[in-house]
Short mmCIF file of C-alpha atoms in Angstrom, two decimals:
data_model
loop_
_atom_site.label_atom_id
_atom_site.label_comp_id
_atom_site.label_asym_id
_atom_site.label_seq_id
_atom_site.Cartn_x
_atom_site.Cartn_y
_atom_site.Cartn_z
CA MET A 1193 25.56 5.64 14.85
CA ILE A 1194 28.20 5.95 12.09
CA ASN A 1195 31.87 5.67 13.10
CA GLY A 1196 30.87 6.44 16.68
CA ALA A 1197 28.86 9.53 15.77
CA HIS A 1198 25.35 9.69 17.17
CA ILE A 1199 22.58 10.36 14.67
CA SER A 1200 20.23 12.96 16.11
CA PRO A 1201 16.62 13.36 14.95
CA LEU A 1202 17.66 16.63 13.30
CA ASP A 1203 20.45 14.84 11.39
CA ALA A 1204 18.03 12.17 10.19
CA ALA A 1205 15.45 14.80 9.16
CA ALA A 1206 18.09 16.82 7.32
CA VAL A 1207 19.35 13.82 5.35
CA LEU A 1208 15.81 12.74 4.43
CA ILE A 1209 14.77 16.24 3.30
CA VAL A 1210 17.93 16.72 1.22
CA LEU A 1211 17.62 13.26 -0.33
CA SER A 1212 13.91 13.76 -1.01
CA ALA A 1213 14.60 17.11 -2.69
CA LEU A 1214 17.34 15.63 -4.89
CA LEU A 1215 15.30 12.59 -5.92
CA GLY A 1216 12.16 14.69 -6.39
CA TYR A 1217 14.05 17.09 -8.65
CA PHE A 1218 15.53 14.23 -10.67
CA ASN A 1219 12.11 12.62 -11.08
CA PHE A 1220 10.44 15.90 -12.10
CA ARG A 1221 13.13 16.80 -14.64
CA PHE A 1222 13.97 13.41 -16.15
CA LEU A 1223 11.77 10.44 -15.19
CA LYS A 1224 8.49 12.39 -15.08
CA LEU A 1225 6.77 9.54 -13.18
CA PRO A 1226 3.97 10.09 -10.65
CA PRO A 1227 5.76 11.32 -7.49
CA SER A 1228 4.87 8.32 -5.31
CA VAL A 1229 6.03 5.88 -8.00
CA GLY A 1230 9.19 7.74 -9.04
CA LEU A 1231 10.39 8.43 -5.50
CA THR A 1232 9.76 4.86 -4.34
CA ILE A 1233 11.64 3.43 -7.33
CA MET A 1234 14.60 5.76 -6.85
CA GLY A 1235 14.65 5.14 -3.11
CA ALA A 1236 14.74 1.38 -3.71
CA ILE A 1237 17.49 1.75 -6.33
CA ALA A 1238 19.50 3.92 -3.94
CA SER A 1239 19.15 1.23 -1.27
CA LEU A 1240 20.31 -1.50 -3.65
CA ILE A 1241 23.32 0.63 -4.60
CA VAL A 1242 24.10 1.06 -0.91
CA VAL A 1243 23.88 -2.68 -0.31
CA GLY A 1244 26.02 -3.41 -3.38
CA ILE A 1245 28.85 -0.96 -2.63
CA ASP A 1246 30.65 -3.35 -0.30
CA MET A 1247 30.24 -6.21 -2.78
CA VAL A 1248 31.93 -4.20 -5.54
CA LEU A 1249 34.68 -2.70 -3.36
CA PRO A 1250 36.44 -5.42 -1.31
CA GLY A 1251 37.15 -4.32 2.24
CA SER A 1252 34.78 -1.37 2.00
CA GLN A 1253 32.45 -0.67 4.91
CA ILE A 1254 30.81 2.41 3.38
CA GLY A 1255 27.71 0.56 2.22
CA ALA A 1256 27.32 -1.19 5.56
CA GLU A 1257 27.61 2.08 7.48
CA ILE A 1258 25.05 3.83 5.27
CA ALA A 1259 22.74 0.81 5.55
CA ASP A 1260 23.09 0.92 9.36
CA TYR A 1261 22.22 4.60 9.27
CA ILE A 1262 19.08 4.02 7.19
CA ALA A 1263 18.08 1.09 9.39
CA SER A 1264 18.59 3.28 12.50
CA ILE A 1265 15.70 5.54 11.46
CA ASP A 1266 12.70 4.51 13.53
CA PHE A 1267 10.22 4.35 10.65
CA HIS A 1268 7.43 3.12 12.92
CA ALA A 1269 7.72 6.06 15.32
CA THR A 1270 8.42 8.54 12.52
CA LEU A 1271 5.22 7.65 10.67
CA MET A 1272 2.80 6.46 13.34
CA ASP A 1273 3.68 9.07 16.00
CA GLY A 1274 4.61 11.96 13.73
CA MET A 1275 3.83 12.12 10.02
CA LEU A 1276 0.53 10.24 10.05
CA SER A 1277 -1.41 12.86 12.01
CA PHE A 1278 -0.42 15.61 9.55
CA LEU A 1279 -1.02 13.44 6.48
CA LEU A 1280 -4.49 12.30 7.53
CA PHE A 1281 -5.62 15.79 8.52
CA ALA A 1282 -4.28 17.27 5.27
CA GLY A 1283 -5.93 14.54 3.21
CA ALA A 1284 -9.29 14.87 4.96
CA LEU A 1285 -9.32 18.65 4.37
CA HIS A 1286 -9.92 18.04 0.68
CA VAL A 1287 -12.69 15.41 0.96
CA ASP A 1288 -16.13 16.85 0.26
CA TRP A 1289 -18.44 15.94 3.14
CA HIS A 1290 -21.58 15.97 0.98
CA ASP A 1291 -20.09 13.56 -1.58
CA MET A 1292 -18.78 11.40 1.24
CA LYS A 1293 -22.21 11.18 2.88
CA ARG A 1294 -23.61 9.70 -0.34
CA GLY A 1295 -21.04 6.91 -0.01
CA ALA A 1296 -21.33 6.60 3.78
CA VAL A 1297 -22.71 3.05 3.81
CA PRO A 1298 -19.97 1.46 1.67
CA ILE A 1299 -17.33 3.48 3.57
CA ILE A 1300 -18.54 2.08 6.90
CA LEU A 1301 -18.85 -1.49 5.61
CA LEU A 1302 -15.52 -1.53 3.74
CA SER A 1303 -13.54 0.09 6.56
CA THR A 1304 -14.89 -2.28 9.23
CA ILE A 1305 -16.31 -5.60 8.02
CA GLY A 1306 -14.18 -5.43 4.88
CA VAL A 1307 -10.95 -5.08 6.88
CA VAL A 1308 -11.90 -7.92 9.25
CA PHE A 1309 -12.82 -10.23 6.36
CA SER A 1310 -9.65 -9.34 4.45
CA THR A 1311 -7.55 -10.06 7.55
CA LEU A 1312 -9.04 -13.54 7.84
CA LEU A 1313 -8.61 -14.29 4.12
CA ILE A 1314 -5.02 -13.10 3.96
CA GLY A 1315 -4.11 -14.77 7.24
CA SER A 1316 -5.46 -18.14 6.06
CA GLY A 1317 -3.76 -17.86 2.66
CA PHE A 1318 -0.47 -16.70 4.18
CA LEU A 1319 -0.42 -19.73 6.49
CA TRP A 1320 -0.60 -22.00 3.45
CA LEU A 1321 2.01 -20.00 1.51
CA THR A 1322 4.56 -19.98 4.33
CA ALA A 1323 4.19 -23.73 4.84
CA ALA A 1324 4.53 -24.40 1.09
CA ILE A 1325 7.75 -22.36 0.88
CA GLY A 1326 9.27 -23.94 3.98
CA PHE A 1327 8.59 -21.49 6.80
CA SER A 1328 6.84 -22.34 10.03
CA VAL A 1329 4.64 -19.41 11.04
CA PRO A 1330 1.84 -19.81 13.63
CA PHE A 1331 -1.65 -18.96 12.40
CA VAL A 1332 -2.00 -16.01 14.80
CA TRP A 1333 1.12 -14.40 13.27
CA CYS A 1334 -0.35 -14.95 9.80
CA LEU A 1335 -3.43 -13.07 11.01
CA VAL A 1336 -1.13 -10.28 12.26
CA PHE A 1337 0.21 -10.02 8.70
CA GLY A 1338 -3.36 -9.95 7.40
CA ALA A 1339 -4.21 -7.09 9.76
CA LEU A 1340 -1.21 -4.92 8.89
CA ILE A 1341 -1.51 -5.39 5.11
CA SER A 1342 -5.32 -5.14 4.77
CA PRO A 1343 -5.81 -1.37 5.30
CA THR A 1344 -5.31 0.79 2.23
CA ASP A 1345 -2.97 3.72 2.75
CA PRO A 1346 -4.79 7.09 2.57
CA VAL A 1347 -1.60 8.88 1.49
CA ALA A 1348 -1.00 6.58 -1.49
CA VAL A 1349 -4.70 6.35 -2.38
CA MET A 1350 -5.25 10.12 -2.39
CA GLY A 1351 -2.17 10.59 -4.51
CA VAL A 1352 -3.74 8.27 -7.08
CA LEU A 1353 -7.14 9.97 -6.91
CA LYS A 1354 -5.54 13.29 -7.81
CA ARG A 1355 -4.58 11.79 -11.19
CA ALA A 1356 -7.52 9.48 -11.86
CA LYS A 1357 -10.74 10.80 -13.38
CA VAL A 1358 -13.64 9.40 -11.34
CA SER A 1359 -16.95 10.81 -10.15
CA PRO A 1360 -16.88 13.01 -7.01
CA THR A 1361 -19.00 10.50 -5.06
CA LEU A 1362 -16.73 7.58 -5.96
CA GLU A 1363 -13.64 9.65 -5.19
CA ALA A 1364 -15.05 10.59 -1.78
CA THR A 1365 -15.99 6.95 -1.13
CA VAL A 1366 -12.51 5.65 -1.92
CA ALA A 1367 -10.85 8.47 0.04
CA GLY A 1368 -13.20 8.04 3.00
CA GLU A 1369 -12.61 4.30 3.16
CA SER A 1370 -8.84 4.77 3.06
CA LEU A 1371 -9.01 7.45 5.77
CA PHE A 1372 -10.90 5.23 8.21
CA ASN A 1373 -9.80 1.67 7.42
CA ASP A 1374 -6.23 2.35 8.54
CA GLY A 1375 -7.49 3.32 12.00
CA VAL A 1376 -9.61 0.16 12.11
CA GLY A 1377 -6.67 -1.90 10.83
CA VAL A 1378 -4.37 -0.54 13.55
CA VAL A 1379 -6.92 -1.53 16.22
CA ILE A 1380 -7.26 -5.07 14.82
CA PHE A 1381 -3.47 -5.32 14.48
CA THR A 1382 -3.03 -4.28 18.14
CA ILE A 1383 -5.50 -6.90 19.36
CA LEU A 1384 -3.95 -9.72 17.30
CA LEU A 1385 -0.37 -8.74 18.17
CA ALA A 1386 -1.17 -8.83 21.91
CA THR A 1387 -2.63 -12.31 21.39
CA ALA A 1388 0.40 -13.47 19.36
CA LEU A 1389 2.81 -12.26 22.05
CA GLY A 1390 0.80 -14.00 24.75
CA ASN A 1391 0.11 -10.75 26.58
CA GLU A 1392 -3.65 -11.07 26.28
CA PRO A 1393 -5.79 -14.15 25.61
CA PHE A 1394 -8.01 -13.59 22.58
CA SER A 1395 -11.63 -12.89 23.37
CA TRP A 1396 -14.26 -11.75 20.89
CA ALA A 1397 -16.00 -9.74 23.62
CA ARG A 1398 -12.77 -7.96 24.54
CA ALA A 1399 -11.87 -7.43 20.88
CA VAL A 1400 -15.26 -5.83 20.10
CA HIS A 1401 -15.08 -3.72 23.28
CA LEU A 1402 -11.56 -2.48 22.47
CA PHE A 1403 -12.55 -1.79 18.88
CA PHE A 1404 -15.47 0.44 19.88
CA ILE A 1405 -13.42 2.22 22.54
CA GLU A 1406 -10.55 2.93 20.12
CA ALA A 1407 -12.54 3.73 16.96
CA GLY A 1408 -15.57 5.32 18.65
CA GLY A 1409 -13.37 7.30 21.00
CA GLY A 1410 -11.35 8.50 18.01
CA VAL A 1411 -14.50 9.80 16.30
CA LEU A 1412 -15.64 11.64 19.44
CA LEU A 1413 -12.20 13.14 20.06
CA GLY A 1414 -11.94 14.25 16.42
CA LEU A 1415 -15.32 15.94 16.65
CA ALA A 1416 -14.36 17.62 19.94
CA VAL A 1417 -10.98 19.07 18.89
CA GLY A 1418 -12.30 19.91 15.43
CA TRP A 1419 -15.29 21.77 16.90
CA ILE A 1420 -13.10 23.70 19.36
CA GLY A 1421 -10.78 24.70 16.52
CA TYR A 1422 -13.76 25.61 14.33
CA ARG A 1423 -15.29 27.86 16.99
CA ALA A 1424 -11.93 29.55 17.63
CA MET A 1425 -11.40 30.22 13.91
CA ARG A 1426 -14.92 31.54 13.49
CA SER A 1427 -14.46 34.09 16.29
CA ILE A 1428 -11.41 35.77 14.70
CA ASP A 1429 -10.11 36.87 11.30
CA GLU A 1430 -6.32 36.51 11.35
CA TYR A 1431 -4.92 34.01 8.89
CA LYS A 1432 -1.60 33.44 10.70
CA LEU A 1433 -3.33 32.58 13.96
CA GLU A 1434 -5.93 30.39 12.24
CA VAL A 1435 -3.22 28.36 10.51
CA LEU A 1436 -1.57 27.99 13.94
CA ILE A 1437 -4.89 26.78 15.38
CA SER A 1438 -5.09 24.10 12.67
CA LEU A 1439 -1.59 22.94 13.68
CA ALA A 1440 -2.71 22.85 17.32
CA ILE A 1441 -5.70 20.67 16.38
CA VAL A 1442 -3.40 18.12 14.75
CA MET A 1443 -0.53 18.03 17.22
CA GLY A 1444 -2.61 18.49 20.35
CA GLY A 1445 -5.40 16.17 19.23
CA TYR A 1446 -3.04 13.34 18.29
CA THR A 1447 -1.21 13.66 21.60
CA ILE A 1448 -4.48 13.53 23.55
CA ALA A 1449 -5.53 10.44 21.58
CA HIS A 1450 -2.27 8.76 22.63
CA TRP A 1451 -2.83 9.72 26.27
CA ILE A 1452 -6.42 8.44 26.50
CA HIS A 1453 -5.83 5.37 24.28
CA VAL A 1454 -8.20 6.09 21.42
CA SER A 1455 -7.45 5.99 17.69
CA GLY A 1456 -5.42 9.05 16.70
CA PRO A 1457 -5.74 8.32 12.95
CA VAL A 1458 -9.54 8.23 13.18
CA ALA A 1459 -9.57 11.42 15.29
CA MET A 1460 -7.44 13.31 12.76
CA ALA A 1461 -9.55 12.13 9.83
CA VAL A 1462 -12.73 13.36 11.55
CA ALA A 1463 -11.16 16.67 12.61
CA GLY A 1464 -9.86 17.24 9.07
CA LEU A 1465 -13.29 16.58 7.58
CA LEU A 1466 -14.89 19.06 9.99
CA ILE A 1467 -12.37 21.85 9.37
CA GLY A 1468 -12.17 21.15 5.63
CA ASN A 1469 -15.91 21.39 5.16
CA GLU A 1470 -17.73 23.40 7.84
CA GLY A 1471 -14.62 25.35 8.82
CA VAL A 1472 -13.62 26.31 5.29
CA ALA A 1473 -17.22 27.19 4.37
CA THR A 1474 -18.29 29.29 7.38
CA ALA A 1475 -15.37 30.04 9.72
CA MET A 1476 -12.76 31.59 7.41
CA SER A 1477 -12.33 34.63 5.24
CA GLU A 1478 -11.18 34.17 1.65
CA THR A 1479 -7.63 35.15 2.64
CA THR A 1480 -7.50 32.66 5.52
CA ARG A 1481 -8.99 29.90 3.37
CA ASP A 1482 -6.35 30.46 0.71
CA TYR A 1483 -3.44 30.47 3.16
CA LEU A 1484 -4.67 27.52 5.22
CA LEU A 1485 -5.36 25.23 2.26
CA LYS A 1486 -2.05 26.11 0.59
CA PHE A 1487 -0.18 25.59 3.87
CA TRP A 1488 -1.61 22.10 4.35
CA ALA A 1489 -1.12 21.26 0.66
CA LEU A 1490 2.57 22.11 1.09
CA ILE A 1491 2.85 20.03 4.29
CA ASP A 1492 1.09 17.16 2.51
CA ASP A 1493 3.45 17.28 -0.49
CA ILE A 1494 6.62 17.50 1.62
CA LEU A 1495 5.66 14.62 3.91
CA ASN A 1496 4.47 12.55 0.95
CA THR A 1497 7.85 13.00 -0.71
CA VAL A 1498 9.74 11.97 2.43
CA LEU A 1499 7.39 9.03 3.03
CA PHE A 1500 7.84 7.43 -0.37
CA VAL A 1501 11.61 7.94 -0.27
CA LEU A 1502 11.61 6.20 3.12
CA ILE A 1503 9.59 3.30 1.71
CA GLY A 1504 12.16 2.86 -1.05
CA LEU A 1505 15.12 3.10 1.35
CA GLU A 1506 13.70 0.48 3.71
CA VAL A 1507 14.80 -2.30 1.33
CA VAL A 1508 17.99 -2.51 3.41
CA THR A 1509 15.95 -4.00 6.25
CA ILE A 1510 15.07 -7.11 4.21
CA PRO A 1511 17.25 -10.14 5.06
CA LYS A 1512 19.11 -11.73 2.14
CA ASP A 1513 17.07 -14.93 1.70
CA THR A 1514 15.70 -15.97 -1.70
CA ARG A 1515 12.75 -17.71 -0.06
CA LEU A 1516 11.61 -14.41 1.43
CA ILE A 1517 11.50 -12.85 -2.03
CA VAL A 1518 9.47 -15.80 -3.33
CA LEU A 1519 7.10 -15.49 -0.37
CA GLY A 1520 6.66 -11.75 -0.94
CA LEU A 1521 5.92 -12.23 -4.64
CA ALA A 1522 3.41 -14.96 -3.81
CA ALA A 1523 1.75 -12.68 -1.25
CA VAL A 1524 0.96 -10.05 -3.92
CA PRO A 1525 -1.82 -12.04 -5.69
CA LEU A 1526 -3.06 -13.24 -2.29
CA VAL A 1527 -3.54 -9.67 -1.06
CA LEU A 1528 -5.18 -8.61 -4.34
CA ALA A 1529 -7.54 -11.61 -4.23
CA ALA A 1530 -8.53 -10.84 -0.64
CA ARG A 1531 -9.12 -7.20 -1.56
CA THR A 1532 -11.28 -8.25 -4.52
CA ILE A 1533 -13.44 -10.57 -2.42
CA SER A 1534 -13.79 -8.22 0.57
CA VAL A 1535 -14.75 -5.29 -1.69
CA SER A 1536 -16.96 -7.13 -4.19
CA GLY A 1537 -19.29 -8.57 -1.53
CA PRO A 1538 -20.43 -5.25 -0.01
CA LEU A 1539 -20.64 -3.51 -3.41
CA VAL A 1540 -22.79 -6.27 -4.92
CA ALA A 1541 -25.05 -6.27 -1.85
CA LEU A 1542 -25.43 -2.48 -1.99
CA ARG A 1543 -25.94 -2.19 -5.76
CA PRO A 1544 -29.76 -1.84 -5.49
CA LEU A 1545 -29.35 0.98 -2.93
CA LEU A 1546 -26.32 2.86 -4.23
CA ASN A 1547 -25.00 3.24 -7.75
CA LEU A 1548 -21.34 4.27 -7.71
CA GLY A 1549 -20.94 3.56 -11.41
CA PRO A 1550 -19.06 0.91 -13.40
CA LEU A 1551 -15.65 2.20 -12.24
CA ALA A 1552 -16.35 1.58 -8.55
CA LEU A 1553 -15.04 -1.99 -8.37
CA PRO A 1554 -11.80 -1.53 -10.35
CA THR A 1555 -11.09 1.76 -8.53
CA LEU A 1556 -11.53 0.22 -5.09
CA ILE A 1557 -9.57 -2.94 -5.96
CA TRP A 1558 -6.67 -1.68 -8.09
CA GLY A 1559 -6.68 1.75 -6.42
CA GLY A 1560 -6.58 0.23 -2.92
CA LEU A 1561 -2.87 0.84 -2.45
CA ARG A 1562 -0.79 -0.34 0.48
CA GLY A 1563 1.82 2.10 1.70
CA GLY A 1564 3.77 3.47 4.63
CA ILE A 1565 1.26 2.47 7.32
CA SER A 1566 1.71 -1.24 6.55
CA ILE A 1567 5.50 -0.92 6.57
CA ALA A 1568 5.43 1.08 9.81
CA LEU A 1569 3.36 -1.61 11.52
CA ALA A 1570 5.66 -4.35 10.22
CA LEU A 1571 8.78 -2.48 11.38
CA GLY A 1572 7.16 -2.11 14.80
CA LEU A 1573 6.95 -5.89 15.26
CA PRO A 1574 9.15 -7.25 18.08
CA ASP A 1575 12.37 -9.05 17.20
CA GLY A 1576 11.91 -12.75 16.54
CA PRO A 1577 12.10 -15.39 13.81
CA GLY A 1578 8.77 -14.36 12.33
CA ARG A 1579 9.56 -10.64 12.08
CA SER A 1580 11.79 -10.91 8.98
CA ILE A 1581 9.18 -13.09 7.23
CA LEU A 1582 6.34 -10.63 7.78
CA LEU A 1583 8.54 -7.63 7.04
CA ALA A 1584 9.81 -9.03 3.72
CA ALA A 1585 6.30 -9.94 2.56
CA THR A 1586 4.98 -6.52 3.59
CA TYR A 1587 7.74 -4.64 1.80
CA ILE A 1588 7.34 -6.52 -1.49
CA VAL A 1589 3.54 -6.14 -1.44
CA VAL A 1590 3.84 -2.39 -0.75
CA LEU A 1591 6.51 -1.96 -3.42
CA PHE A 1592 4.28 -3.67 -6.01
CA SER A 1593 1.26 -1.70 -4.82
CA VAL A 1594 2.89 1.73 -5.05
CA ILE A 1595 4.78 1.09 -8.29
CA GLY A 1596 2.59 -1.44 -10.12
CA GLN A 1597 -0.88 -0.33 -9.09
CA GLY A 1598 -0.11 3.33 -8.45
CA GLY A 1599 1.69 3.65 -11.78
CA THR A 1600 -1.12 2.14 -13.84
CA ILE A 1601 -4.41 3.02 -12.11
CA ALA A 1602 -4.95 6.30 -13.98
CA ARG A 1603 -4.42 4.65 -17.39
CA LEU A 1604 -6.60 1.69 -16.38
CA LEU A 1605 -9.50 3.92 -15.37
CA ASP A 1606 -9.08 6.03 -18.51
CA TRP A 1607 -9.24 2.88 -20.65
CA LEU A 1608 -12.29 1.58 -18.78
CA THR A 1609 -14.04 4.95 -19.16
CA LYS A 1610 -13.50 4.97 -22.92
CA ARG A 1611 -14.59 1.33 -23.20
CA THR A 1612 -17.77 2.02 -21.23
CA ALA A 1613 -18.53 5.05 -23.42
CA LYS A 1614 -18.14 2.97 -26.59
CA GLN A 1615 -20.46 0.27 -25.23
CA ASP A 1616 -23.08 2.91 -24.39
CA VAL A 1617 -22.86 4.27 -27.95
CA VAL A 1618 -23.31 0.77 -29.43
CA ARG A 1619 -26.41 0.21 -27.32
#
């Protein structure tokens, strides 16, 4: 609400689209940075300008009103209950099922055991960091932070893979892990948050049961709605209706997942894989295939643009406390170290069985970006003294991940490729 005026969802959407278009145009014409990096930087700068307006102009409330408006946007609901279903389906459409099957074992291990192990490592390290800086955060809340920051964001990761030159199998492995580990991470986050709030006593048996219900149910639901959509598309040849059916799969399937309490993200990833592979290959004419893929590419690009602008704008939600900045900066190497350990173990163990090439480890570690999903989970935390601590750390880690890692991964992999080629020549 600004000056007594209620902000409707349409108002918020209009402002975000206009702002995203302006910043996207400016980045394309002048900065020429990767979209995720450029939009996040400009969104953060815009937020800092908003915060600083009232400091520069005594008596001004303009900055405060704009900041209140930005903070009024329910990022958690916007992403988790709206954008995420479209983004995951659109991303999965472009993952080759045959390449992904060759990386199935590391995908399963990294998106399950890897996320659990990373949660424990980050939670333990975050407990020590908070105590060293002067905050008192219970261990279970540190584990909540570990759960929300451990999953890699499929939107950010796939944006990077479009620019990086890696083998199809490695690309499918990284994309597949990012598609499924966010669903697993959300389940782990839900279990730990209920424990932290005292709503449910922690039980390994209950945690494992809930995990299999949520994740397994998501897989089955994704297969069911994807198969129904596939059969419907195969029985007709009308591109407008088939595009509408794909929309129905996403919106209807995600709503059903919410109703029956299974993982919507996992369901949409599975449905997208089914339509993007079997559906595209056998259920569509060339005309339908062209329209459907271009439609979802457009949806993907628009929502990506809005998402990264939102990430940048969310800096206004960070309380003004220098210790929180220090904590966030210290959390960056902690998260990277946990990612390195949780990824290296499975890859080393699987090396005799699966050769993903010398770029596998650096791609999975430095290309494992954190993004909007982590921020959405952090913004969904209940009000309390620990919320600002977890939110600040999450925001700084995501900002570094999108800008620092996302802005350098393509050049890093290009350098490693050339170095490997030179070493092969020498041998």
